[in-house]
Amino acid sequence: MKEYTLPKIATEQETQQATPHRVLALYKFTPLPQESLRQLQEELDLELRKHGTRGTLLIAPEGINGTICYPFPRASEKDIVFEYLQSKFQNTLRTRISPYHKPVFARLKIKVKKEIVTMHQEDACPLESVGTYVGPEKWNELLNDPECLVVDTRNEYEINVGTFKNAVNPHTQSFVEFPSWMQENISGEKAPKKVAMFCTGGIRCEKATNSCLKMVPDNVPVYHLEGGILNYLDTVKPEESLYEGECYVFDQRVAVTYGLKPSEKYFTSCHACRHPLSAEDLNRDDFMEGLSCRWCYDRLTDKQKERFSQRQRQIELARKKGILHIHDPKETQQHRETAKV
């Protein structure tokens, strides 16, 4: 078996890379006028860059969603970024904060989208109704209830990292497939006596339960885990937990565990299929850096293989120059201007 180690790159951003950061996951379904989104995009980008923020925020007529990180060296400090964002949304954002020893994103992106979580269901509107929120302290009761169908609304590669005991895996590759799964498995007369759903941080379940309520009979209660798996892992003691494995996250931490501590098992994700990879996965013969892993090596098209090969060549070229392949040009310019002062 081959031995693979993750490449280490010295960059001009070493100082910031070593600074403790806060990771802030947030979302809120709230009406935002279409004509105001570009202005909001520019304002968010301008303000967040003042504080070295990285990550992705999506804004759409239905609200805001995303995860960002920013330098936060002293826990006693006032969290200007958090307070700014809450003030923009009348202190109604649903949030989850966790610390990390360095940035978990390479750049800042504020995107205007049609949806803040893509489902492709025009009638899905969490502003109208959602399932009943269930806190982490009561969630185990639903997992142990034989009359309740507990469904993981996440994608296959996320579920492979960890999920709840007794939860159903719908085997979807994208959230846009989930409505079809519900229609085929729990709608109308096929509905169980109770339905409960969960996801990473709660936002997918807002849309999923809204759609589910329209599919099941009126006497079937629909629940979802408030704050998602992240809230559960941050609240429930390991000895009382019914969660098995770790929780995949969409940043450089790859996965987190109890107390939202970073994974000690998964070190990176496959650049082709995004599946989390352990040290064992990295040392398999079917792993090729940037091209494929055990989960996708036999599923890629020739077009995908060529595209990934070209990207990997660019990554290796940047590595030889001692720079990051993915970086934020605006942030780099800020560093240069600051250095001139």
mmCIF file of C-alpha atoms in Angstrom:
data_model
loop_
_atom_site.group_PDB
_atom_site.id
_atom_site.type_symbol
_atom_site.label_atom_id
_atom_site.label_comp_id
_atom_site.label_asym_id
_atom_site.label_seq_id
_atom_site.Cartn_x
_atom_site.Cartn_y
_atom_site.Cartn_z
ATOM 1 C CA MET A 1 0.000 0.000 0.000
ATOM 2 C CA LYS A 2 1.347 3.408 -0.915
ATOM 3 C CA GLU A 3 1.967 6.098 1.689
ATOM 4 C CA TYR A 4 0.499 9.527 1.067
ATOM 5 C CA THR A 5 0.933 12.702 3.076
ATOM 6 C CA LEU A 6 -0.998 15.916 2.551
ATOM 7 C CA PRO A 7 1.171 18.625 0.950
ATOM 8 C CA LYS A 8 2.214 21.551 3.128
ATOM 9 C CA ILE A 9 2.510 24.935 1.441
ATOM 10 C CA ALA A 10 4.221 28.002 2.839
ATOM 11 C CA THR A 11 2.373 31.128 1.745
ATOM 12 C CA GLU A 12 2.337 34.850 2.310
ATOM 13 C CA GLN A 13 -0.714 34.339 4.520
ATOM 14 C CA GLU A 14 1.105 32.276 7.170
ATOM 15 C CA THR A 15 0.360 34.797 9.907
ATOM 16 C CA GLN A 16 -3.394 34.689 9.434
ATOM 17 C CA GLN A 17 -3.352 30.934 8.940
ATOM 18 C CA ALA A 18 -1.992 30.547 12.485
ATOM 19 C CA THR A 19 -4.572 32.876 14.080
ATOM 20 C CA PRO A 20 -7.501 31.382 16.046
ATOM 21 C CA HIS A 21 -10.758 31.800 14.127
ATOM 22 C CA ARG A 22 -14.462 31.577 14.746
ATOM 23 C CA VAL A 23 -16.588 29.510 12.390
ATOM 24 C CA LEU A 24 -20.101 30.903 12.103
ATOM 25 C CA ALA A 25 -22.859 28.904 10.416
ATOM 26 C CA LEU A 26 -26.061 30.867 9.883
ATOM 27 C CA TYR A 27 -29.352 30.948 8.041
ATOM 28 C CA LYS A 28 -32.697 32.675 8.040
ATOM 29 C CA PHE A 29 -35.737 32.357 5.814
ATOM 30 C CA THR A 30 -36.991 35.907 5.445
ATOM 31 C CA PRO A 31 -38.362 37.864 2.475
ATOM 32 C CA LEU A 32 -35.672 39.913 0.710
ATOM 33 C CA PRO A 33 -36.742 42.096 -2.250
ATOM 34 C CA GLN A 34 -35.082 40.933 -5.466
ATOM 35 C CA GLU A 35 -34.109 44.493 -6.361
ATOM 36 C CA SER A 36 -32.204 44.888 -3.074
ATOM 37 C CA LEU A 37 -30.010 41.781 -3.351
ATOM 38 C CA ARG A 38 -27.134 43.280 -5.371
ATOM 39 C CA GLN A 39 -26.815 46.173 -2.959
ATOM 40 C CA LEU A 40 -26.904 43.782 0.004
ATOM 41 C CA GLN A 41 -24.253 41.632 -1.697
ATOM 42 C CA GLU A 42 -21.922 44.620 -2.064
ATOM 43 C CA GLU A 43 -22.534 45.793 1.489
ATOM 44 C CA LEU A 44 -21.876 42.377 3.018
ATOM 45 C CA ASP A 45 -18.713 41.922 0.969
ATOM 46 C CA LEU A 46 -17.369 45.350 1.927
ATOM 47 C CA GLU A 47 -18.120 45.035 5.645
ATOM 48 C CA LEU A 48 -16.997 41.435 6.128
ATOM 49 C CA ARG A 49 -13.669 42.042 4.369
ATOM 50 C CA LYS A 50 -12.846 44.663 6.982
ATOM 51 C CA HIS A 51 -12.570 41.812 9.481
ATOM 52 C CA GLY A 52 -10.680 39.219 7.421
ATOM 53 C CA THR A 53 -13.780 37.122 6.837
ATOM 54 C CA ARG A 54 -13.776 34.110 4.528
ATOM 55 C CA GLY A 55 -16.479 31.655 3.528
ATOM 56 C CA THR A 56 -19.675 31.701 1.503
ATOM 57 C CA LEU A 57 -22.979 33.462 2.046
ATOM 58 C CA LEU A 58 -25.952 32.900 -0.245
ATOM 59 C CA ILE A 59 -28.684 35.521 -0.466
ATOM 60 C CA ALA A 60 -31.960 35.103 -2.321
ATOM 61 C CA PRO A 61 -35.531 36.376 -2.202
ATOM 62 C CA GLU A 62 -36.197 33.708 0.448
ATOM 63 C CA GLY A 63 -33.376 34.717 2.836
ATOM 64 C CA ILE A 64 -29.723 34.108 3.713
ATOM 65 C CA ASN A 65 -27.633 30.981 4.317
ATOM 66 C CA GLY A 66 -23.960 30.143 4.680
ATOM 67 C CA THR A 67 -20.879 29.538 6.769
ATOM 68 C CA ILE A 68 -18.025 31.973 7.310
ATOM 69 C CA CYS A 69 -14.916 32.227 9.456
ATOM 70 C CA TYR A 70 -12.958 35.197 10.756
ATOM 71 C CA PRO A 71 -9.998 35.904 13.073
ATOM 72 C CA PHE A 72 -11.031 35.833 16.712
ATOM 73 C CA PRO A 73 -7.879 35.526 18.845
ATOM 74 C CA ARG A 74 -9.437 36.332 22.248
ATOM 75 C CA ALA A 75 -12.715 34.842 23.433
ATOM 76 C CA SER A 76 -13.331 37.889 25.629
ATOM 77 C CA GLU A 77 -13.469 40.185 22.612
ATOM 78 C CA LYS A 78 -16.656 41.669 21.243
ATOM 79 C CA ASP A 79 -17.754 39.662 18.183
ATOM 80 C CA ILE A 80 -18.188 42.485 15.676
ATOM 81 C CA VAL A 81 -18.925 40.202 12.720
ATOM 82 C CA PHE A 82 -21.633 38.279 14.550
ATOM 83 C CA GLU A 83 -23.265 41.433 15.881
ATOM 84 C CA TYR A 84 -23.156 43.111 12.483
ATOM 85 C CA LEU A 85 -24.880 40.213 10.734
ATOM 86 C CA GLN A 86 -27.512 39.854 13.435
ATOM 87 C CA SER A 87 -28.260 43.573 13.244
ATOM 88 C CA LYS A 88 -28.826 43.264 9.481
ATOM 89 C CA PHE A 89 -31.504 40.641 10.119
ATOM 90 C CA GLN A 90 -33.174 42.017 13.260
ATOM 91 C CA ASN A 91 -31.366 39.523 15.537
ATOM 92 C CA THR A 92 -33.304 36.603 14.034
ATOM 93 C CA LEU A 93 -30.495 34.598 12.406
ATOM 94 C CA ARG A 94 -30.218 30.952 13.410
ATOM 95 C CA THR A 95 -26.536 30.483 14.179
ATOM 96 C CA ARG A 96 -23.945 27.983 15.368
ATOM 97 C CA ILE A 97 -20.453 29.087 16.448
ATOM 98 C CA SER A 98 -17.371 26.907 16.860
ATOM 99 C CA PRO A 99 -13.670 27.727 17.275
ATOM 100 C CA TYR A 100 -10.840 26.575 15.034
ATOM 101 C CA HIS A 101 -7.109 27.246 15.043
ATOM 102 C CA LYS A 102 -7.010 28.634 11.489
ATOM 103 C CA PRO A 103 -9.300 29.649 8.599
ATOM 104 C CA VAL A 104 -11.522 26.892 7.221
ATOM 105 C CA PHE A 105 -12.098 28.660 3.890
ATOM 106 C CA ALA A 106 -9.741 30.074 1.270
ATOM 107 C CA ARG A 107 -11.780 33.093 0.189
ATOM 108 C CA LEU A 108 -14.941 35.131 0.702
ATOM 109 C CA LYS A 109 -17.888 34.730 -1.658
ATOM 110 C CA ILE A 110 -21.244 36.482 -1.399
ATOM 111 C CA LYS A 111 -23.578 35.015 -4.017
ATOM 112 C CA VAL A 112 -27.004 36.077 -5.218
ATOM 113 C CA LYS A 113 -29.054 32.945 -5.925
ATOM 114 C CA LYS A 114 -32.620 31.876 -6.672
ATOM 115 C CA GLU A 115 -32.696 29.743 -3.514
ATOM 116 C CA ILE A 116 -30.569 29.677 -0.359
ATOM 117 C CA VAL A 117 -30.860 25.891 -0.321
ATOM 118 C CA THR A 118 -31.500 24.369 -3.736
ATOM 119 C CA MET A 119 -34.536 22.090 -3.904
ATOM 120 C CA HIS A 120 -36.173 23.087 -7.209
ATOM 121 C CA GLN A 121 -39.661 23.024 -5.674
ATOM 122 C CA GLU A 122 -41.467 26.260 -6.468
ATOM 123 C CA ASP A 123 -44.172 25.612 -3.875
ATOM 124 C CA ALA A 124 -41.677 24.956 -1.041
ATOM 125 C CA CYS A 125 -42.015 27.911 1.333
ATOM 126 C CA PRO A 126 -40.747 27.567 4.919
ATOM 127 C CA LEU A 127 -42.085 31.067 5.576
ATOM 128 C CA GLU A 128 -45.586 29.535 5.459
ATOM 129 C CA SER A 129 -45.075 26.427 7.614
ATOM 130 C CA VAL A 130 -42.429 23.966 8.801
ATOM 131 C CA GLY A 131 -42.366 20.856 10.934
ATOM 132 C CA THR A 132 -42.398 21.022 14.721
ATOM 133 C CA TYR A 133 -38.962 21.820 16.149
ATOM 134 C CA VAL A 134 -37.586 19.213 18.539
ATOM 135 C CA GLY A 135 -34.577 20.092 20.694
ATOM 136 C CA PRO A 136 -31.563 17.787 21.056
ATOM 137 C CA GLU A 137 -32.620 16.823 24.582
ATOM 138 C CA LYS A 138 -35.874 15.292 23.248
ATOM 139 C CA TRP A 139 -34.590 13.932 19.930
ATOM 140 C CA ASN A 140 -33.671 10.470 21.257
ATOM 141 C CA GLU A 141 -37.329 9.864 22.091
ATOM 142 C CA LEU A 142 -38.244 10.085 18.407
ATOM 143 C CA LEU A 143 -35.319 7.872 17.403
ATOM 144 C CA ASN A 144 -36.565 5.191 19.811
ATOM 145 C CA ASP A 145 -40.226 5.560 18.843
ATOM 146 C CA PRO A 146 -41.216 2.550 16.653
ATOM 147 C CA GLU A 147 -44.082 4.576 15.151
ATOM 148 C CA CYS A 148 -41.813 7.380 13.971
ATOM 149 C CA LEU A 149 -39.939 7.291 10.665
ATOM 150 C CA VAL A 150 -36.731 9.294 11.148
ATOM 151 C CA VAL A 151 -35.216 10.417 7.837
ATOM 152 C CA ASP A 152 -31.745 11.785 7.111
ATOM 153 C CA THR A 153 -32.263 14.491 4.476
ATOM 154 C CA ARG A 154 -28.555 14.772 3.595
ATOM 155 C CA ASN A 155 -26.628 13.303 0.681
ATOM 156 C CA GLU A 156 -25.071 9.845 0.516
ATOM 157 C CA TYR A 157 -21.470 11.004 1.004
ATOM 158 C CA GLU A 158 -22.478 12.937 4.138
ATOM 159 C CA ILE A 159 -24.359 10.009 5.620
ATOM 160 C CA ASN A 160 -21.373 7.714 5.054
ATOM 161 C CA VAL A 161 -19.475 9.800 7.620
ATOM 162 C CA GLY A 162 -22.129 9.448 10.314
ATOM 163 C CA THR A 163 -25.867 9.418 11.051
ATOM 164 C CA PHE A 164 -28.367 8.632 13.811
ATOM 165 C CA LYS A 165 -29.213 5.144 14.965
ATOM 166 C CA ASN A 166 -32.471 3.926 13.377
ATOM 167 C CA ALA A 167 -32.461 6.722 10.766
ATOM 168 C CA VAL A 168 -33.473 6.029 7.166
ATOM 169 C CA ASN A 169 -30.969 6.790 4.398
ATOM 170 C CA PRO A 170 -32.803 7.950 1.229
ATOM 171 C CA HIS A 171 -29.622 7.375 -0.856
ATOM 172 C CA THR A 172 -29.790 10.742 -2.603
ATOM 173 C CA GLN A 173 -26.818 12.345 -4.322
ATOM 174 C CA SER A 174 -28.325 15.839 -4.219
ATOM 175 C CA PHE A 175 -31.030 17.576 -2.185
ATOM 176 C CA VAL A 176 -33.045 18.157 -5.365
ATOM 177 C CA GLU A 177 -33.701 14.391 -5.386
ATOM 178 C CA PHE A 178 -35.261 14.420 -1.925
ATOM 179 C CA PRO A 179 -38.797 15.571 -2.908
ATOM 180 C CA SER A 180 -39.045 12.618 -5.304
ATOM 181 C CA TRP A 181 -37.975 10.262 -2.521
ATOM 182 C CA MET A 182 -40.680 11.672 -0.247
ATOM 183 C CA GLN A 183 -43.286 11.353 -2.975
ATOM 184 C CA GLU A 184 -42.391 7.708 -3.556
ATOM 185 C CA ASN A 185 -42.017 6.668 0.081
ATOM 186 C CA ILE A 186 -44.078 8.728 2.533
ATOM 187 C CA SER A 187 -46.796 10.603 0.647
ATOM 188 C CA GLY A 188 -50.502 9.928 0.927
ATOM 189 C CA GLU A 189 -51.428 6.425 2.072
ATOM 190 C CA LYS A 190 -47.741 5.469 2.364
ATOM 191 C CA ALA A 191 -47.220 7.917 5.222
ATOM 192 C CA PRO A 192 -46.087 6.517 8.582
ATOM 193 C CA LYS A 193 -47.793 7.527 11.819
ATOM 194 C CA LYS A 194 -45.058 10.108 12.508
ATOM 195 C CA VAL A 195 -42.237 11.636 10.498
ATOM 196 C CA ALA A 196 -39.036 13.241 11.818
ATOM 197 C CA MET A 197 -36.222 14.723 9.739
ATOM 198 C CA PHE A 198 -32.738 16.040 10.363
ATOM 199 C CA CYS A 199 -29.783 17.562 8.513
ATOM 200 C CA THR A 200 -26.466 19.239 9.318
ATOM 201 C CA GLY A 201 -27.599 22.594 10.686
ATOM 202 C CA GLY A 202 -31.357 22.668 10.197
ATOM 203 C CA ILE A 203 -31.896 24.592 6.964
ATOM 204 C CA ARG A 204 -32.584 21.671 4.633
ATOM 205 C CA CYS A 205 -35.223 20.392 7.053
ATOM 206 C CA GLU A 206 -37.033 23.736 6.900
ATOM 207 C CA LYS A 207 -37.768 23.080 3.223
ATOM 208 C CA ALA A 208 -38.074 19.308 3.555
ATOM 209 C CA THR A 209 -40.682 19.448 6.316
ATOM 210 C CA ASN A 210 -42.593 22.198 4.525
ATOM 211 C CA SER A 211 -42.896 19.914 1.489
ATOM 212 C CA CYS A 212 -43.606 16.873 3.655
ATOM 213 C CA LEU A 213 -46.535 18.588 5.375
ATOM 214 C CA LYS A 214 -48.162 18.967 1.952
ATOM 215 C CA MET A 215 -47.692 15.274 1.130
ATOM 216 C CA VAL A 216 -48.784 13.432 4.284
ATOM 217 C CA PRO A 217 -52.310 13.317 5.774
ATOM 218 C CA ASP A 218 -53.205 16.115 8.190
ATOM 219 C CA ASN A 219 -53.153 13.757 11.187
ATOM 220 C CA VAL A 220 -49.498 12.791 10.639
ATOM 221 C CA PRO A 221 -47.174 14.967 12.759
ATOM 222 C CA VAL A 222 -43.922 16.104 11.138
ATOM 223 C CA TYR A 223 -40.915 16.968 13.295
ATOM 224 C CA HIS A 224 -37.364 18.128 12.693
ATOM 225 C CA LEU A 225 -34.224 18.433 14.811
ATOM 226 C CA GLU A 226 -33.750 22.055 15.852
ATOM 227 C CA GLY A 227 -30.273 23.250 14.933
ATOM 228 C CA GLY A 228 -29.526 19.967 13.181
ATOM 229 C CA ILE A 229 -26.781 17.491 13.973
ATOM 230 C CA LEU A 230 -24.398 20.299 14.926
ATOM 231 C CA ASN A 231 -26.700 21.398 17.731
ATOM 232 C CA TYR A 232 -27.099 17.797 18.889
ATOM 233 C CA LEU A 233 -23.346 17.148 18.997
ATOM 234 C CA ASP A 234 -22.823 20.442 20.800
ATOM 235 C CA THR A 235 -25.497 19.667 23.407
ATOM 236 C CA VAL A 236 -25.820 15.925 24.065
ATOM 237 C CA LYS A 237 -23.180 14.036 26.057
ATOM 238 C CA PRO A 238 -21.419 11.244 24.100
ATOM 239 C CA GLU A 239 -22.577 8.613 26.581
ATOM 240 C CA GLU A 240 -26.208 9.621 26.006
ATOM 241 C CA SER A 241 -25.920 10.055 22.243
ATOM 242 C CA LEU A 242 -27.562 7.962 19.548
ATOM 243 C CA TYR A 243 -25.437 9.515 16.822
ATOM 244 C CA GLU A 244 -23.019 7.091 15.187
ATOM 245 C CA GLY A 245 -19.866 8.457 13.535
ATOM 246 C CA GLU A 246 -19.026 12.087 12.815
ATOM 247 C CA CYS A 247 -20.752 14.968 11.022
ATOM 248 C CA TYR A 248 -19.608 16.090 7.592
ATOM 249 C CA VAL A 249 -19.220 19.867 7.207
ATOM 250 C CA PHE A 250 -18.715 21.915 4.050
ATOM 251 C CA ASP A 251 -15.334 23.433 4.890
ATOM 252 C CA GLN A 252 -11.699 22.466 5.422
ATOM 253 C CA ARG A 253 -12.414 20.767 8.754
ATOM 254 C CA VAL A 254 -14.167 18.038 6.704
ATOM 255 C CA ALA A 255 -16.025 16.657 9.730
ATOM 256 C CA VAL A 256 -16.686 17.449 13.389
ATOM 257 C CA THR A 257 -17.583 15.424 16.447
ATOM 258 C CA TYR A 258 -18.899 16.101 19.974
ATOM 259 C CA GLY A 259 -18.459 19.660 21.158
ATOM 260 C CA LEU A 260 -17.953 20.496 17.472
ATOM 261 C CA LYS A 261 -14.328 19.455 17.764
ATOM 262 C CA PRO A 262 -12.618 18.733 14.429
ATOM 263 C CA SER A 263 -12.412 15.162 13.204
ATOM 264 C CA GLU A 264 -9.331 13.108 13.962
ATOM 265 C CA LYS A 265 -10.296 10.549 11.312
ATOM 266 C CA TYR A 266 -10.985 12.573 8.160
ATOM 267 C CA PHE A 267 -8.260 14.868 6.879
ATOM 268 C CA THR A 268 -9.464 16.023 3.470
ATOM 269 C CA SER A 269 -12.141 15.494 0.831
ATOM 270 C CA CYS A 270 -11.874 14.063 -2.657
ATOM 271 C CA HIS A 271 -11.608 16.938 -5.145
ATOM 272 C CA ALA A 272 -13.680 14.941 -7.612
ATOM 273 C CA CYS A 273 -16.672 13.684 -5.595
ATOM 274 C CA ARG A 274 -16.277 15.612 -2.285
ATOM 275 C CA HIS A 275 -16.360 12.424 -0.233
ATOM 276 C CA PRO A 276 -14.391 12.744 3.052
ATOM 277 C CA LEU A 277 -11.153 10.769 3.097
ATOM 278 C CA SER A 278 -9.356 9.096 5.987
ATOM 279 C CA ALA A 279 -5.666 8.229 6.169
ATOM 280 C CA GLU A 280 -6.578 4.733 4.995
ATOM 281 C CA ASP A 281 -8.463 6.142 1.996
ATOM 282 C CA LEU A 282 -5.476 8.317 1.029
ATOM 283 C CA ASN A 283 -3.180 5.307 0.953
ATOM 284 C CA ARG A 284 -5.328 3.113 -1.256
ATOM 285 C CA ASP A 285 -4.195 2.377 -4.794
ATOM 286 C CA ASP A 286 -7.413 3.824 -6.237
ATOM 287 C CA PHE A 287 -6.711 7.250 -4.713
ATOM 288 C CA MET A 288 -5.153 9.773 -7.074
ATOM 289 C CA GLU A 289 -4.735 13.255 -5.675
ATOM 290 C CA GLY A 290 -7.213 15.670 -7.216
ATOM 291 C CA LEU A 291 -8.545 13.012 -9.618
ATOM 292 C CA SER A 292 -10.380 10.210 -7.826
ATOM 293 C CA CYS A 293 -10.834 8.138 -4.689
ATOM 294 C CA ARG A 294 -12.320 4.793 -3.668
ATOM 295 C CA TRP A 295 -15.814 6.267 -3.872
ATOM 296 C CA CYS A 296 -15.682 7.618 -7.421
ATOM 297 C CA TYR A 297 -12.745 6.134 -9.381
ATOM 298 C CA ASP A 298 -15.050 3.870 -11.415
ATOM 299 C CA ARG A 299 -17.889 6.410 -11.847
ATOM 300 C CA LEU A 300 -16.160 9.363 -13.527
ATOM 301 C CA THR A 301 -16.743 10.216 -17.177
ATOM 302 C CA ASP A 302 -13.852 10.905 -19.551
ATOM 303 C CA LYS A 303 -14.857 14.565 -19.610
ATOM 304 C CA GLN A 304 -14.707 14.761 -15.811
ATOM 305 C CA LYS A 305 -11.339 13.014 -15.709
ATOM 306 C CA GLU A 306 -9.871 15.516 -18.175
ATOM 307 C CA ARG A 307 -11.266 18.487 -16.270
ATOM 308 C CA PHE A 308 -9.942 17.230 -12.953
ATOM 309 C CA SER A 309 -6.537 16.493 -14.511
ATOM 310 C CA GLN A 310 -6.249 20.056 -15.812
ATOM 311 C CA ARG A 311 -7.198 21.443 -12.411
ATOM 312 C CA GLN A 312 -4.665 19.227 -10.650
ATOM 313 C CA ARG A 313 -1.893 20.393 -12.967
ATOM 314 C CA GLN A 314 -2.709 23.986 -12.004
ATOM 315 C CA ILE A 315 -2.679 23.051 -8.318
ATOM 316 C CA GLU A 316 0.722 21.404 -8.616
ATOM 317 C CA LEU A 317 2.107 24.373 -10.542
ATOM 318 C CA ALA A 318 0.930 26.734 -7.793
ATOM 319 C CA ARG A 319 2.414 24.424 -5.154
ATOM 320 C CA LYS A 320 5.822 24.579 -6.803
ATOM 321 C CA LYS A 321 5.623 28.373 -6.651
ATOM 322 C CA GLY A 322 4.736 28.231 -2.952
ATOM 323 C CA ILE A 323 1.317 29.805 -3.409
ATOM 324 C CA LEU A 324 -2.254 28.664 -2.905
ATOM 325 C CA HIS A 325 -4.172 27.565 -5.997
ATOM 326 C CA ILE A 326 -7.432 28.819 -4.493
ATOM 327 C CA HIS A 327 -7.120 32.254 -2.926
ATOM 328 C CA ASP A 328 -8.980 35.521 -2.674
ATOM 329 C CA PRO A 329 -7.603 38.204 -5.042
ATOM 330 C CA LYS A 330 -9.368 40.968 -3.118
ATOM 331 C CA GLU A 331 -7.841 39.782 0.154
ATOM 332 C CA THR A 332 -4.391 39.571 -1.422
ATOM 333 C CA GLN A 333 -4.755 43.139 -2.674
ATOM 334 C CA GLN A 334 -5.764 44.265 0.806
ATOM 335 C CA HIS A 335 -2.594 42.700 2.256
ATOM 336 C CA ARG A 336 -0.444 44.460 -0.308
ATOM 337 C CA GLU A 337 -2.052 47.830 0.301
ATOM 338 C CA THR A 338 -1.696 47.413 4.044
ATOM 339 C CA ALA A 339 1.980 46.525 3.644
ATOM 340 C CA LYS A 340 2.566 49.781 1.753
ATOM 341 C CA VAL A 341 1.207 51.918 4.569
#
